[in-house]
Tab-separated table of N, CA, C and O in Angstrom:
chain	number	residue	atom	x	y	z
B	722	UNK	N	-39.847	-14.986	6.932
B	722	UNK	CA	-38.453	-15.353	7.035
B	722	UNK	C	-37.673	-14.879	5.813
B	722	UNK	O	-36.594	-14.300	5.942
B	723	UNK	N	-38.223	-15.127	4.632
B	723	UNK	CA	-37.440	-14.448	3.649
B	723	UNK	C	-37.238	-12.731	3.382
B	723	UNK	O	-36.491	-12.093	2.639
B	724	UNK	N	-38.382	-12.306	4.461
B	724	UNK	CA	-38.512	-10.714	3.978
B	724	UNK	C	-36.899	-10.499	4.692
B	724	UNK	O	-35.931	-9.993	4.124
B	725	UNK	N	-36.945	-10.988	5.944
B	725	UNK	CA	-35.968	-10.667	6.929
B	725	UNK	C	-34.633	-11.411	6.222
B	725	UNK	O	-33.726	-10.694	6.646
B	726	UNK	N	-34.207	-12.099	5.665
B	726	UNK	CA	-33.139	-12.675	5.315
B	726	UNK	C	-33.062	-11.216	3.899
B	726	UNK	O	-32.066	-10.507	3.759
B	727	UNK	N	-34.038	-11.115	3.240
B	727	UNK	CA	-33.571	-10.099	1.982
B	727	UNK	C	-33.278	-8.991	2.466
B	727	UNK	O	-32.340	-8.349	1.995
B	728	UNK	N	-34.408	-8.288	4.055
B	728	UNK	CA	-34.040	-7.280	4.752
B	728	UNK	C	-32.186	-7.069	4.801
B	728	UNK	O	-31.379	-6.193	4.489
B	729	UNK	N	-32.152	-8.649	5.477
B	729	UNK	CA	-30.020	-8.317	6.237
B	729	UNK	C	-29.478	-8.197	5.024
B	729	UNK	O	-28.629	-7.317	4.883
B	730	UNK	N	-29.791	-8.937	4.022
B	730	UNK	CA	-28.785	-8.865	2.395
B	730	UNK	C	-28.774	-7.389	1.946
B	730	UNK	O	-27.717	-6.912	1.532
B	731	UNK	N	-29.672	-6.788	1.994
B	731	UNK	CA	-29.819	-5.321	1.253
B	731	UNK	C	-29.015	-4.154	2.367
B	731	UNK	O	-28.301	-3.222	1.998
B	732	UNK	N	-29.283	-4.430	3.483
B	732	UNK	CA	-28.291	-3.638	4.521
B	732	UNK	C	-27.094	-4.244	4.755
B	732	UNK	O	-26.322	-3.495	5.354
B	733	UNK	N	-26.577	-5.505	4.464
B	733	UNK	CA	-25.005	-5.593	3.981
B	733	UNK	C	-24.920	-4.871	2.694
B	733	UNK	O	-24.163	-3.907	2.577
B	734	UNK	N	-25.608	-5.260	1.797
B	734	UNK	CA	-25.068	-4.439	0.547
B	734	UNK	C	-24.528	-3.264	0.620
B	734	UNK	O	-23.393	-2.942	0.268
B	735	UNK	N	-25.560	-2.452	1.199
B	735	UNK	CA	-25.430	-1.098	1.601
B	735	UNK	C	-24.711	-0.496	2.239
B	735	UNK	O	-24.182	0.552	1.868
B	736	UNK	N	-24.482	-1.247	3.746
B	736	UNK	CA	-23.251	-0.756	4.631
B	736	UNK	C	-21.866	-1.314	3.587
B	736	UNK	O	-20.812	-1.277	4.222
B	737	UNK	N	-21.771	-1.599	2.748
B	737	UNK	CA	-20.344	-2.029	1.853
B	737	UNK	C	-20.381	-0.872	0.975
B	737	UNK	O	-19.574	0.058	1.000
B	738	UNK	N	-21.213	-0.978	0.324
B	738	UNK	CA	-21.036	0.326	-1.269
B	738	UNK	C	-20.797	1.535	-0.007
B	738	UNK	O	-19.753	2.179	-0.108
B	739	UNK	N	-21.698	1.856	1.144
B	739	UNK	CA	-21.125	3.073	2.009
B	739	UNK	C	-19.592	3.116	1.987
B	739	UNK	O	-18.919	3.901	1.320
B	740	UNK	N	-19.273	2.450	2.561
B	740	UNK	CA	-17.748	1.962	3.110
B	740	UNK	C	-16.861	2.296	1.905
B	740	UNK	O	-15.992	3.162	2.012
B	741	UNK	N	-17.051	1.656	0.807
B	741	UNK	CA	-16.667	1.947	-0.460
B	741	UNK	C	-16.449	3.525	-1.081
B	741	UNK	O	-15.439	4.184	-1.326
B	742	UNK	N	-18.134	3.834	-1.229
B	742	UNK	CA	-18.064	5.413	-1.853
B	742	UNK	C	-18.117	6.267	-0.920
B	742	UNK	O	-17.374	7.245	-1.008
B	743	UNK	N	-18.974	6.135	0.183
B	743	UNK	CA	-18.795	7.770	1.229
B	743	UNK	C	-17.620	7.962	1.759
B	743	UNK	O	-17.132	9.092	1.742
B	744	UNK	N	-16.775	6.608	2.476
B	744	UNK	CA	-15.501	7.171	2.946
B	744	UNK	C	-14.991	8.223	2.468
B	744	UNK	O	-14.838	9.179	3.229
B	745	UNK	N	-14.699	8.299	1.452
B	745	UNK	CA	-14.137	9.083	0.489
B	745	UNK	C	-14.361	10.449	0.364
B	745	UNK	O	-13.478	11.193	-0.063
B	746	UNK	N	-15.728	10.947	0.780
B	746	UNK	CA	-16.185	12.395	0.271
B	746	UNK	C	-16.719	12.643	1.792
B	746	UNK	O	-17.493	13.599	1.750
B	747	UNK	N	-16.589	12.115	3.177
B	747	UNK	CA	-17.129	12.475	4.106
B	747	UNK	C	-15.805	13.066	4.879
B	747	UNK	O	-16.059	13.509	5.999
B	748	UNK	N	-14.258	13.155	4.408
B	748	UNK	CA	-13.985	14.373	4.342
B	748	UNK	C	-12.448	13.665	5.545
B	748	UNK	O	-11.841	14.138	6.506
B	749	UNK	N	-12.378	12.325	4.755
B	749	UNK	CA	-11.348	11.279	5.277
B	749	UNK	C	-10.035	12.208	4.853
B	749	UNK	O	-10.187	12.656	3.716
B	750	UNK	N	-9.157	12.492	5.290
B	750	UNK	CA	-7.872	13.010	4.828
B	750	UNK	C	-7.625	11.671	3.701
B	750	UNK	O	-8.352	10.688	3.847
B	751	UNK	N	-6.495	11.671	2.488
B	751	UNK	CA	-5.932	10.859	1.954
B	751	UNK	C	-4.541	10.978	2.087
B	751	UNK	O	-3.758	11.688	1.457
B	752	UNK	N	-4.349	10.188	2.989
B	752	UNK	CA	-2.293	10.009	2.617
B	752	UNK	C	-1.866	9.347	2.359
B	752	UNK	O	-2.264	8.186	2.463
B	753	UNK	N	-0.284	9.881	1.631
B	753	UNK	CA	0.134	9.069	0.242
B	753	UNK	C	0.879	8.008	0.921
B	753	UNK	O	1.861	8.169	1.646
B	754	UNK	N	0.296	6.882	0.604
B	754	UNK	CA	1.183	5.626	1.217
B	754	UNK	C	2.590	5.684	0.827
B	754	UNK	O	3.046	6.389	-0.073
B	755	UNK	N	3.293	4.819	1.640
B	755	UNK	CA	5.005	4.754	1.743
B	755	UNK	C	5.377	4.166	0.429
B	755	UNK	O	4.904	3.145	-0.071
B	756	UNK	N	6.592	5.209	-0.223
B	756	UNK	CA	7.290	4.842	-0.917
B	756	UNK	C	7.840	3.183	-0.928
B	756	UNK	O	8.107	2.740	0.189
B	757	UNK	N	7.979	2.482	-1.802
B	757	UNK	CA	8.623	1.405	-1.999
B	757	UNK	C	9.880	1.605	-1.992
B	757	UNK	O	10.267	2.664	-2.485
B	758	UNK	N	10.977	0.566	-1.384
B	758	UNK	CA	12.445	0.718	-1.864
B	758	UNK	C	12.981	1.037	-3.368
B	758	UNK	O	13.714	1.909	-3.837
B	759	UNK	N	12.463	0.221	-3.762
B	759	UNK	CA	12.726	-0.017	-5.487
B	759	UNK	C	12.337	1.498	-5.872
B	759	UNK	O	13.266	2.077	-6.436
B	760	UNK	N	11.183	2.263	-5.695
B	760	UNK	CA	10.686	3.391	-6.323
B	760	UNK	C	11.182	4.381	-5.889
B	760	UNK	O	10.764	5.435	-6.366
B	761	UNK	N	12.295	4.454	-4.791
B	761	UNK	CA	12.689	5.571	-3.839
B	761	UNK	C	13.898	5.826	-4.534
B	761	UNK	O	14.930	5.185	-4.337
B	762	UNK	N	13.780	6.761	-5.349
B	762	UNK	CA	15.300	7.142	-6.017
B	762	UNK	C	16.666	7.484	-4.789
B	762	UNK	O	17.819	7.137	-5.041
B	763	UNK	N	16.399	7.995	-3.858
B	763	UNK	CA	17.240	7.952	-2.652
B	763	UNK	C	17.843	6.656	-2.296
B	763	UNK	O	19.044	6.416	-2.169
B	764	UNK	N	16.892	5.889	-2.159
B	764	UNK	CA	17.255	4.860	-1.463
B	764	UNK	C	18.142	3.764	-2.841
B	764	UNK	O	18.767	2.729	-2.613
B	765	UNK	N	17.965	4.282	-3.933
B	765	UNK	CA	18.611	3.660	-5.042
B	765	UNK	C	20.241	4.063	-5.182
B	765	UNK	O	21.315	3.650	-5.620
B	766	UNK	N	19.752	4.921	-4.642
B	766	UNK	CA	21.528	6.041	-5.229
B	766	UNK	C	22.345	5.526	-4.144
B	766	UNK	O	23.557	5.373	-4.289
B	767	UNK	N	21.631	5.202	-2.872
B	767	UNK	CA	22.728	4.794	-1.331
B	767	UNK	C	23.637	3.337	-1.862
B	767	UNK	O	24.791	2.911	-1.813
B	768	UNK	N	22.031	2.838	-2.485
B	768	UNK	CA	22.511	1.680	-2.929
B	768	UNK	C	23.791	1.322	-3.528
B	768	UNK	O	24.660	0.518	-3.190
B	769	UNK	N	23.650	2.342	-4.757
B	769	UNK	CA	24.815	1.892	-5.636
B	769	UNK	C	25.933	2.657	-5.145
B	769	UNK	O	26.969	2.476	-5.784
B	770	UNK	N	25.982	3.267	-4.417
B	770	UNK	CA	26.927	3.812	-3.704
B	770	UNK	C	27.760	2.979	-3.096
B	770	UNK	O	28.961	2.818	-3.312
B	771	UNK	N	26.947	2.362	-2.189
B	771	UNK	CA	27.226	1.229	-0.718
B	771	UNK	C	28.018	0.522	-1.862
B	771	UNK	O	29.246	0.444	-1.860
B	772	UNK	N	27.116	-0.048	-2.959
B	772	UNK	CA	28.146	-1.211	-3.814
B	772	UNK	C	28.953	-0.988	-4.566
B	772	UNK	O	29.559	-1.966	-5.002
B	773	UNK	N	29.356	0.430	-5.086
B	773	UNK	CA	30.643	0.798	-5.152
B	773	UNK	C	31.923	1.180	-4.473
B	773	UNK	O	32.994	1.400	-5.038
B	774	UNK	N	31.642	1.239	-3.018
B	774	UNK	CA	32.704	1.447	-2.198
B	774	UNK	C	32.928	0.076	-1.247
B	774	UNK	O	33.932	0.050	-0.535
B	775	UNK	N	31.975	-1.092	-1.231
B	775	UNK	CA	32.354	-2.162	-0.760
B	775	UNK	C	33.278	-3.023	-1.485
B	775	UNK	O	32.840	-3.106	-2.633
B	776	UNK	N	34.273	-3.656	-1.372
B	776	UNK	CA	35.141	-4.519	-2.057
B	776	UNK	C	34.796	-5.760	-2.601
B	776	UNK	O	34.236	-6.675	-1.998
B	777	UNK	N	35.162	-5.749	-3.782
B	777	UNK	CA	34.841	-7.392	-4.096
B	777	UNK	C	35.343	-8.688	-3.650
B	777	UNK	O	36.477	-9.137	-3.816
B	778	UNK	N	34.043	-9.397	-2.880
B	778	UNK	CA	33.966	-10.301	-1.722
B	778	UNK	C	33.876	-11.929	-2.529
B	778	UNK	O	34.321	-13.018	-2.166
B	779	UNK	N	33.137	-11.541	-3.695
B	779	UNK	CA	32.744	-13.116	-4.759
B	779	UNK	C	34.154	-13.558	-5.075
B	779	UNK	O	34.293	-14.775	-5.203
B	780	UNK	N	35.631	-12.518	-5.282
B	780	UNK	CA	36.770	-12.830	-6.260
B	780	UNK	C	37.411	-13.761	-5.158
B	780	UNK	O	38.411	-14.354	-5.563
B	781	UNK	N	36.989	-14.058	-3.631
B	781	UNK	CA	38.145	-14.326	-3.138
B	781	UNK	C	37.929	-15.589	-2.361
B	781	UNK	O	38.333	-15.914	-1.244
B	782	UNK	N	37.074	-16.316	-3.375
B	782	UNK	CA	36.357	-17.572	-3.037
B	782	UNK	C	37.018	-18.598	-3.633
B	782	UNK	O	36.614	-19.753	-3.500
């Protein structure tokens, strides 16, 4: 019973470190995950754009 319980532990181990290091070199494309808002200089510039041509809405409270 213990050979077989250390047997399944050592082939989880294994199928994980696989998963881990071969993905990688068995020839997975890598693509570059999506820009963040904050990091998207585009999406920064619309920004301050948008809030320079909208009117000030706080003064008329």
């Amino acid at each position: 019973m213990l050979y077989l319980l250390a047997a399944i532990g050592a082939l989880t181990i294994a199928v994980l470190l696989w998963r881990v290091f071969a993905a990688e070199r068995v020839g997975v494309p890598q693509r570059p995950g999506p820009v963040a808002p904050d990091d998207d200089p585009d999406f920064l510039r619309k920004l301050g754009e948008q809030h320079r041509k909208k009117p000030d809405e706080d003064d008329k409270s």
